[in-house]
Amino acid sequence: ISITLGVITLIDILDAGQGSLFASTYTPWNNLVQPFVAGQLVIDPSKVGWKPEVTILKALLLGIPIYLFVGFGLYTGSQQFHLDYNWQAAIAVGFAAGLFEEYFCRGLLLGLLLKAFSRHSKTSQIWLAVFVSSLLFGLSHVLNLTHQSMSDTILEIISASVGGVFYGAVYLRTGTILMAMLVHGLWDFIVTLIVSGQINTTQTAEGTARSILLSLIVLLISIFYLRKSKIRTIQLEKLT
């Protein structure tokens, strides 16, 4: 799986200037991450966890909050707001974010941080690694200042940081980066889809409040996923 994804990614990077599917995903952040991840996927994919440590059903159940958000977004967008979606851009961004960012930030970075904090208790080790990797992931979005306002970027940094905690929790609980890629990809897919259908994309006070509330809900779910009783069941050996 990893080699196939890596080859597809390399081909698309080389073809990016010819109007490839992922042309809309080439932000400054992705320009740095995508070539590295593509090469890593082909050369040495063993540095991350691929095989689930739980049943597929249990792994998929952890993504329920994202599935509900996607369903709600699709329904309200099409029925209530009658948005004209850009499906190609949404699929491209969802795929690119799920693959590149998760492999790099959760697969590689989180694994390195788990090693770095290995002298701490298991609970502290996991939460320190998740917090630091998520914060770095969120701060990487400061590069988006090249094409959006400061207020939108700050909100995106907060949202991405909280999202990173959730993706990290899913990765650790399931033992497979594929599940983290799935939920992250779906999240960015629905957000891009909704934004692409809006005529006015300026962030309002109401929209900001909704984003902060959603981030708080996601954070609480993440804390629940990584409660002490579940942390005991996480097998870190295969993730570091």
Coordinates of C-alpha atoms in Angstrom, one line a residue:
I1 CA 0.0 0.0 0.0
S2 CA 2.7 2.5 1.0
I3 CA 4.8 1.9 -2.1
T4 CA 1.7 2.3 -4.4
L5 CA 0.8 5.5 -2.7
G6 CA 4.3 6.8 -2.9
V7 CA 4.6 6.1 -6.6
I8 CA 1.3 7.8 -7.3
T9 CA 2.4 10.8 -5.3
L10 CA 5.8 11.1 -7.1
I11 CA 4.1 10.9 -10.5
D12 CA 1.6 13.6 -9.5
I13 CA 4.4 15.9 -8.1
L14 CA 6.3 15.6 -11.3
D15 CA 3.2 16.4 -13.3
A16 CA 1.9 19.2 -11.0
G17 CA 2.6 21.9 -13.5
Q18 CA 0.5 20.2 -16.2
G19 CA -2.8 20.7 -14.3
S20 CA -2.7 17.5 -12.2
L21 CA -5.5 16.5 -9.8
F22 CA -3.5 17.9 -6.9
A23 CA -2.6 21.2 -8.4
S24 CA -5.0 23.0 -5.9
T25 CA -3.1 21.4 -2.9
Y26 CA 0.3 23.0 -3.6
T27 CA 0.5 25.4 -0.6
P28 CA 3.9 26.4 0.9
W29 CA 3.4 23.8 3.6
N30 CA 2.6 21.0 1.2
N31 CA 5.4 22.0 -1.1
L32 CA 7.8 21.1 1.7
V33 CA 6.1 18.0 3.0
Q34 CA 4.9 16.2 -0.2
P35 CA 8.2 15.4 -1.9
F36 CA 9.7 14.1 1.4
V37 CA 6.7 11.9 2.2
A38 CA 6.6 10.5 -1.3
G39 CA 10.2 9.4 -1.1
Q40 CA 9.8 8.1 2.4
L41 CA 6.8 6.0 1.4
V42 CA 8.7 4.3 -1.4
I43 CA 12.1 3.9 0.4
D44 CA 11.3 3.1 4.0
P45 CA 7.6 2.9 4.9
S46 CA 8.3 0.7 8.0
K47 CA 8.8 3.7 10.3
V48 CA 5.0 4.0 11.0
G49 CA 2.3 1.6 12.0
W50 CA 0.3 0.2 9.1
K51 CA -1.4 -3.0 10.5
P52 CA -4.3 -2.2 12.9
E53 CA -3.9 -3.4 16.5
V54 CA -7.6 -3.6 16.8
T55 CA -10.3 -5.1 14.6
I56 CA -11.3 -3.1 11.5
L57 CA -14.7 -2.4 12.9
K58 CA -13.3 -1.0 16.2
A59 CA -10.9 1.1 14.2
L60 CA -13.7 2.5 12.0
L61 CA -15.9 3.3 15.0
L62 CA -13.3 5.8 16.3
G63 CA -14.0 7.9 13.2
I64 CA -17.8 8.3 13.9
P65 CA -17.4 12.0 14.9
I66 CA -15.9 12.8 11.5
Y67 CA -18.5 10.7 9.6
L68 CA -21.2 12.6 11.4
F69 CA -19.6 16.0 10.6
V70 CA -19.2 15.0 6.9
G71 CA -22.8 13.9 6.7
F72 CA -24.1 17.0 8.4
G73 CA -21.9 19.2 6.2
L74 CA -23.1 17.6 3.0
Y75 CA -26.8 17.7 4.0
T76 CA -26.9 21.3 5.2
G77 CA -24.7 22.5 2.4
S78 CA -26.9 21.0 -0.3
Q79 CA -30.3 21.3 1.2
Q80 CA -30.1 24.5 3.3
F81 CA -27.6 26.6 1.5
H82 CA -27.7 25.1 -2.0
L83 CA -24.0 25.4 -2.4
D84 CA -22.3 24.7 -5.7
Y85 CA -19.5 22.3 -4.7
N86 CA -16.1 22.0 -6.3
W87 CA -15.8 18.2 -5.9
Q88 CA -12.4 17.9 -7.6
A89 CA -10.7 20.4 -5.3
A90 CA -12.3 18.8 -2.2
I91 CA -11.2 15.3 -3.2
A92 CA -7.7 16.5 -4.0
V93 CA -7.2 18.4 -0.8
G94 CA -8.7 15.6 1.3
F95 CA -6.4 13.0 -0.3
A96 CA -3.3 15.1 -0.1
A97 CA -3.9 16.2 3.5
G98 CA -4.7 12.7 4.7
L99 CA -1.7 11.1 3.0
F100 CA 1.1 13.6 3.3
E101 CA 0.3 15.4 6.6
E102 CA -0.6 12.3 8.5
Y103 CA 2.4 10.3 7.4
F104 CA 4.7 13.1 8.3
C105 CA 3.1 14.6 11.5
R106 CA 1.6 11.5 13.1
G107 CA 3.6 8.7 11.5
L108 CA 7.1 10.1 11.7
L109 CA 7.0 13.1 14.0
L110 CA 4.8 11.6 16.7
G111 CA 6.9 8.4 16.6
L112 CA 10.1 10.4 17.2
L113 CA 8.5 12.4 20.0
L114 CA 7.3 9.2 21.7
K115 CA 10.9 8.1 21.7
A116 CA 12.0 11.4 23.0
F117 CA 9.6 11.3 25.9
S118 CA 10.1 7.6 26.6
R119 CA 11.6 8.3 30.1
H120 CA 8.3 9.6 31.3
S121 CA 5.3 7.5 32.5
K122 CA 3.3 6.0 29.6
T123 CA 0.5 8.5 30.1
S124 CA 2.8 11.5 30.2
Q125 CA 4.8 10.1 27.3
I126 CA 1.8 9.8 25.1
W127 CA 0.2 13.2 26.0
L128 CA 3.5 15.1 25.6
A129 CA 4.2 13.5 22.2
V130 CA 0.6 14.2 21.0
F131 CA 0.6 17.8 22.3
V132 CA 3.9 18.8 20.9
S133 CA 3.3 17.1 17.5
S134 CA -0.2 18.6 17.3
L135 CA 1.1 22.1 18.2
L136 CA 3.9 21.9 15.6
F137 CA 1.3 20.7 13.0
G138 CA -0.9 23.6 13.9
L139 CA 1.9 26.2 13.7
S140 CA 3.0 24.9 10.3
H141 CA -0.2 26.5 9.0
V142 CA 1.3 29.9 9.6
L143 CA 2.7 29.4 6.0
N144 CA -0.8 30.0 4.8
L145 CA -0.4 33.7 5.5
T146 CA 0.8 33.9 1.9
H147 CA -2.8 33.6 0.7
Q148 CA -5.1 34.4 3.6
S149 CA -5.7 36.9 6.4
M150 CA -4.0 36.8 9.8
S151 CA -7.3 36.1 11.6
D152 CA -8.2 33.2 9.3
T153 CA -4.7 31.8 9.8
I154 CA -4.8 32.0 13.6
L155 CA -8.2 30.2 13.6
E156 CA -6.7 27.6 11.2
I157 CA -3.7 27.1 13.5
I158 CA -6.1 26.5 16.5
S159 CA -8.3 24.2 14.5
A160 CA -5.4 22.2 13.0
S161 CA -3.7 21.8 16.4
V162 CA -6.9 20.4 18.0
G163 CA -7.4 18.2 14.9
G164 CA -3.9 16.9 15.3
V165 CA -4.8 15.8 18.9
F166 CA -7.7 13.9 17.4
Y167 CA -5.7 12.3 14.6
G168 CA -3.0 11.3 17.0
A169 CA -5.6 9.7 19.3
V170 CA -7.0 7.7 16.5
Y171 CA -3.6 6.6 15.3
L172 CA -2.5 5.5 18.8
R173 CA -5.7 3.7 19.5
T174 CA -5.9 1.8 16.2
G175 CA -2.2 1.3 15.6
T176 CA -2.6 2.1 11.9
I177 CA -1.7 5.4 10.1
L178 CA -4.3 4.5 7.5
M179 CA -7.1 5.3 10.0
A180 CA -5.6 8.7 10.8
M181 CA -5.2 9.4 7.1
L182 CA -8.9 8.5 6.6
V183 CA -10.3 10.8 9.3
H184 CA -8.0 13.7 8.4
G185 CA -8.7 13.3 4.7
L186 CA -12.5 13.3 5.3
W187 CA -12.2 16.4 7.5
D188 CA -10.3 18.4 5.0
F189 CA -12.5 17.1 2.2
I190 CA -15.8 18.4 3.8
V191 CA -14.2 21.7 4.9
T192 CA -12.9 22.3 1.4
L193 CA -16.2 21.3 -0.2
I194 CA -18.2 23.7 1.9
V195 CA -15.8 26.6 1.5
S196 CA -15.6 26.0 -2.3
G197 CA -19.4 26.5 -2.5
Q198 CA -19.5 29.7 -0.6
I199 CA -19.7 33.0 -2.5
N200 CA -18.4 35.0 0.5
T201 CA -15.6 33.2 2.3
T202 CA -14.9 36.0 4.8
Q203 CA -15.0 34.7 8.3
T204 CA -17.8 36.2 10.4
A205 CA -18.1 36.4 14.2
E206 CA -20.7 33.6 14.1
G207 CA -18.5 31.5 12.0
T208 CA -15.5 32.0 14.3
A209 CA -17.7 31.0 17.3
R210 CA -18.8 27.9 15.5
S211 CA -15.2 26.9 14.7
I212 CA -14.1 27.4 18.2
L213 CA -17.0 25.4 19.6
L214 CA -16.3 22.6 17.1
S215 CA -12.7 22.6 18.1
L216 CA -13.6 22.3 21.8
I217 CA -15.9 19.3 21.0
V218 CA -13.2 17.6 19.0
L219 CA -10.7 18.2 21.9
L220 CA -13.0 16.7 24.5
I221 CA -13.6 13.6 22.3
S222 CA -9.8 13.3 21.9
I223 CA -9.3 13.4 25.6
F224 CA -12.0 10.7 26.0
Y225 CA -10.2 8.6 23.4
L226 CA -7.0 8.8 25.3
R227 CA -8.3 8.3 28.8
K228 CA -6.1 6.4 31.1
S229 CA -7.9 3.0 30.8
K230 CA -7.3 3.1 27.0
I231 CA -3.8 4.4 27.2
R232 CA -2.9 1.1 28.9
T233 CA -3.9 -0.8 25.9
I234 CA -1.9 1.2 23.4
Q235 CA 1.1 -0.8 22.0
L236 CA 3.9 1.8 21.4
E237 CA 6.6 -0.6 20.4
K238 CA 5.3 -0.8 16.8
L239 CA 4.8 3.0 16.5
T240 CA 8.3 4.1 17.4

